[in-house]
Short mmCIF file of C-alpha atoms in Angstrom, two decimals:
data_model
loop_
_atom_site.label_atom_id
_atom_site.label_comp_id
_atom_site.label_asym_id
_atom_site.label_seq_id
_atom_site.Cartn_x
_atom_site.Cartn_y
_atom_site.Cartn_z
CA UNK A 135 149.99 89.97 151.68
CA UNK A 136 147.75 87.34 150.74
CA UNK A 137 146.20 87.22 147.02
CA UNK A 138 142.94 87.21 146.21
CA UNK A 139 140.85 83.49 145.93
CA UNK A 140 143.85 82.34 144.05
CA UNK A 141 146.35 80.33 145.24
CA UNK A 142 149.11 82.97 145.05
CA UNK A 143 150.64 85.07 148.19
CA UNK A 144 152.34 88.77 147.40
CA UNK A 145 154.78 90.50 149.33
CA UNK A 146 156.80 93.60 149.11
CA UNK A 147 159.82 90.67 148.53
CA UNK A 148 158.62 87.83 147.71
CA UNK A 149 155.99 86.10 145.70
CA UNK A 150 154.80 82.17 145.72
CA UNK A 151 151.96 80.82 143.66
CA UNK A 152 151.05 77.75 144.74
CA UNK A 153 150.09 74.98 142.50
CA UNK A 154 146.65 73.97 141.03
CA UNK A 155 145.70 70.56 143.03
CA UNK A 156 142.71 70.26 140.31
CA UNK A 157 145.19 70.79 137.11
CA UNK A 158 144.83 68.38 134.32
CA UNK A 159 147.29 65.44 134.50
CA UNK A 160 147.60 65.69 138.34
CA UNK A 161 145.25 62.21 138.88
CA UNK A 162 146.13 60.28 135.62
CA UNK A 163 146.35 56.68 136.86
CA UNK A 164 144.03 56.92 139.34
CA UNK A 165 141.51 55.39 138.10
CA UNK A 166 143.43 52.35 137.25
CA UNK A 167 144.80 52.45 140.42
CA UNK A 168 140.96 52.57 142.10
CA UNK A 169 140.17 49.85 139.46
CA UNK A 170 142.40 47.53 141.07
CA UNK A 171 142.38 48.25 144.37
CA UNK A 172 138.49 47.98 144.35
CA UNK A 173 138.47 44.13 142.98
CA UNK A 174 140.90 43.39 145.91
CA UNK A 175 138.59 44.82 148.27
CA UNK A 176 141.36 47.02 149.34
CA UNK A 177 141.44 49.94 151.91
CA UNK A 178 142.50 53.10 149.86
CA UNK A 179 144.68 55.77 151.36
CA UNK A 180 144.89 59.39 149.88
CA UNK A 181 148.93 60.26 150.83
CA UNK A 182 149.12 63.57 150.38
CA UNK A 183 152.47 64.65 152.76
CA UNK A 184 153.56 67.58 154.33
CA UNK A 185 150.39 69.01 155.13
CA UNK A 186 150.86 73.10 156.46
CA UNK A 187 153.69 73.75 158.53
CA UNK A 188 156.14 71.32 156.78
CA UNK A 189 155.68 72.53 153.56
CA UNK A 190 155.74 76.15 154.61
CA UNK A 191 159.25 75.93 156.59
CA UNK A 192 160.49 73.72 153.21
CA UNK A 193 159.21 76.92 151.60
CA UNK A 194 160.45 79.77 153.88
CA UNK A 195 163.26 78.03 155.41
CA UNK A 196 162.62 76.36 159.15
CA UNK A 197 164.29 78.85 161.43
CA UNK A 198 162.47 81.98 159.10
CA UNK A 199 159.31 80.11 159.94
CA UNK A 200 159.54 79.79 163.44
CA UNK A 201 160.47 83.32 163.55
CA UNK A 202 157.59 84.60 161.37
CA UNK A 203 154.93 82.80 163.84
CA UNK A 204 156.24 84.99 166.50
CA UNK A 205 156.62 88.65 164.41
CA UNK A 206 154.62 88.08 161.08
CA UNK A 207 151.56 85.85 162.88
CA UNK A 208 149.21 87.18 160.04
CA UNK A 209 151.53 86.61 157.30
CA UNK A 210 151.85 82.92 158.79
CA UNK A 211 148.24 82.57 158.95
CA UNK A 212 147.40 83.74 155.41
CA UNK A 213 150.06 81.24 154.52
CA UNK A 214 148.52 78.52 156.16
CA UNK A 215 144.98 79.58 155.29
CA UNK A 216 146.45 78.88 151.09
CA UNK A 217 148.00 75.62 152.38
CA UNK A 218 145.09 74.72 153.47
CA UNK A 219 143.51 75.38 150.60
CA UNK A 220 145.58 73.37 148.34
CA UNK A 221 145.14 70.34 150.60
CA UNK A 222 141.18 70.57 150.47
CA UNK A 223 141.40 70.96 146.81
CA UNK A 224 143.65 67.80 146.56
CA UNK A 225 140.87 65.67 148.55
CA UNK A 226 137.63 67.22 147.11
CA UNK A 227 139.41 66.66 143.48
CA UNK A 228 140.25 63.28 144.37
CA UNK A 229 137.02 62.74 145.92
CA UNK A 230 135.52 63.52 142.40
CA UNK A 231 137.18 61.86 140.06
CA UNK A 232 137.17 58.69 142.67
CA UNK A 233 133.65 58.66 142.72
CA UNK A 234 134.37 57.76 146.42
CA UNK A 235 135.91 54.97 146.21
CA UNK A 236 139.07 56.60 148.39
CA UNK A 237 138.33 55.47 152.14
CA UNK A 238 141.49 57.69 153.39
CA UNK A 239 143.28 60.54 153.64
CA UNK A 240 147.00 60.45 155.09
CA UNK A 241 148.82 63.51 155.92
CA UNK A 242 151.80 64.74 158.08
CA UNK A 243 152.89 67.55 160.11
CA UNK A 244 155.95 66.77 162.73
CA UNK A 245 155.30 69.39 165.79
CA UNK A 246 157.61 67.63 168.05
CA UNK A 247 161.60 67.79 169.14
CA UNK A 248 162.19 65.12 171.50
CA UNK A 249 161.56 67.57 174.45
CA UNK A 250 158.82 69.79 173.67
CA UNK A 251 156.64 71.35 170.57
CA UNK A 252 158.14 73.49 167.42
CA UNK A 253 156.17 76.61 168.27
CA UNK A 254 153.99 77.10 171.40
CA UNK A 255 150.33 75.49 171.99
CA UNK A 256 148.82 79.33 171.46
CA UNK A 257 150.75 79.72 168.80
CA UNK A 258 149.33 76.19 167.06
CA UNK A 259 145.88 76.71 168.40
CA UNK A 260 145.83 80.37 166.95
CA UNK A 261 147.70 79.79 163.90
CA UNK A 262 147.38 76.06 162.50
CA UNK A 263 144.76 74.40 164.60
CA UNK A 264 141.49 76.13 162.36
CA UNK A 265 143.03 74.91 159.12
CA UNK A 266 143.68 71.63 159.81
CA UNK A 267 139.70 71.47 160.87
CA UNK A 268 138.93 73.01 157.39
CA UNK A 269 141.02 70.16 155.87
CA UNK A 270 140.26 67.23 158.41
CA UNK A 271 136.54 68.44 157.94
CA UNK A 272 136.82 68.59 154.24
CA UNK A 273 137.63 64.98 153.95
CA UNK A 274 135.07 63.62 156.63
CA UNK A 275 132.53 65.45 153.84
CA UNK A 276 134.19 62.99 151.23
CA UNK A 277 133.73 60.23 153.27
CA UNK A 278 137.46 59.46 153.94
CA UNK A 279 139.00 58.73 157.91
CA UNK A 280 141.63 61.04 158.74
CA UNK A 281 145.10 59.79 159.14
CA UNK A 282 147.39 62.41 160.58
CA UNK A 283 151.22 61.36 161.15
CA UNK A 284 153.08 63.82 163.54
CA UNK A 285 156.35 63.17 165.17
CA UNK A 286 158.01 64.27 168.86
CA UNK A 287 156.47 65.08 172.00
CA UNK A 288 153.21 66.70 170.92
CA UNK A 289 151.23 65.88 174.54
CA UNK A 290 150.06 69.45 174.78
CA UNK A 291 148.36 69.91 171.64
CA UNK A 292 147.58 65.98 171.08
CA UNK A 293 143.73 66.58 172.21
CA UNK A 294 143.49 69.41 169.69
CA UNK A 295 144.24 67.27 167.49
CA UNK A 296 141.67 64.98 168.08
CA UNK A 297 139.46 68.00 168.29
CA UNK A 298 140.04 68.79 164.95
CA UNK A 299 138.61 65.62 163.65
CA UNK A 300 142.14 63.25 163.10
CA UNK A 301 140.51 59.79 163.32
CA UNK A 302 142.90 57.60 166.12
CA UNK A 303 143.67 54.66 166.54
CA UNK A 304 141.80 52.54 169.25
CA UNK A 305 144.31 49.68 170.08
CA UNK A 306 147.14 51.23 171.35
CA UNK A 307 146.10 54.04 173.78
CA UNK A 308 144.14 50.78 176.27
CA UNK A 309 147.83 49.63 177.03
CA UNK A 310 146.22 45.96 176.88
CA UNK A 311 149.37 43.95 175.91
CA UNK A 312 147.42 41.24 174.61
CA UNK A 313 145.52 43.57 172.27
CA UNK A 314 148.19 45.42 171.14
CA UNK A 315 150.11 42.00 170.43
CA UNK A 316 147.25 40.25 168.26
CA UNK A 317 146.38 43.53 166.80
CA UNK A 318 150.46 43.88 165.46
CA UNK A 319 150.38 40.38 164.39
CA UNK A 320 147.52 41.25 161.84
CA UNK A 321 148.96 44.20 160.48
CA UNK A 322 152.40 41.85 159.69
CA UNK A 323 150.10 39.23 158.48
CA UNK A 324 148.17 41.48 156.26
CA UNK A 325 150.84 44.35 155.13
CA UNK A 326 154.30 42.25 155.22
CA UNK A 327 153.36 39.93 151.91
CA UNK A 328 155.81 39.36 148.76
CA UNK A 329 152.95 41.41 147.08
CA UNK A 330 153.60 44.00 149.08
CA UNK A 331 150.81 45.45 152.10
#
């Protein structure tokens, strides 16, 4: 059972409070960091990893998870609905203090074995698909692009994904060689320096 407006979730068995992403000490450095990155006329990214369902199977346990999205679907979903939560209080928090001057946010969720997806697309759609809107959404309202990493053959629920508000690149998916070519020498040009990308 899910608690209240907090961050915490209650079972019978089991209890997990999540932490605060707005607790004091949890940005020290970032203004620095801003500081700099703004007289560089840098392109800030937000990395804020395992988004929902990578966090919740490092939680649970993977195989428990997968299992719970087919028997416990509304335990799952309160779980992901707190996830969720955390992550949108991590960007609006950031998005304060920054004074939004954080162009970015980077996130991952790998839904892919090399053959097919973790769990089924009604399963994502039902499940994880409404969150990651609340927290794709969330940072849109901050101003920040959405970068969303996911790994394996995620075809089926790739337009859902765009749906949701991910922000893709533009390059790749014309298969124009020459594009793709000048467009990889840039980023080497730009990120592979002895200062670092």
């Amino acid at each position: 059972m899910v608690g209240g407006s907090n961050l915490c979730i209650r079972g019978a068995d089991r209890s997990l409070c999540l932490p605060d992403p707005r607790a004091e000490g949890r940005f020290d450095g970032l203004q620095q960091a801003l500081d700099e990155a703004e007289s560089k006329g840098l392109y800030v990214q937000m990395n804020s990893p395992h988004c929902i369902f990578e966090r919740m199977h490092f939680l649970r346990g993977f195989d428990d998870t997968l299992v719970d999205c087919m028997l416990e679907p509304e335990l799952v979903e309160g779980l992901a609905i707190r996830m969720a939560d955390y992550q949108i209080g991590i960007i609006e928090e950031a998005y304060r203090l920054g004074q939004g001057r954080i162009h970015c946010y980077d996130t991952t969720d790998d839904w892919g074995t090399q053959n097919n997806l973790m769990v089924s697309p009604a399963v994502f759609r039902s499940i994880f698909k409404p969150q990651y809107k609340r927290i794709f959404d969330a940072a849109h309202r901050c101003g920040m692009d959405v970068r969303f990493h996911t790994d394996g053959k995620v075809n089926d629920i790739l337009p859902d994904i765009i749906e949701v508000g991910a922000d893709i690149q533009a390059t790749l998916p014309t298969g124009d060689k020459q594009k793709i070519e000048d467009e990889v020498k840039q980023l080497v040009e730009k990120w592979v320096t002895p200062q670092g990308g």
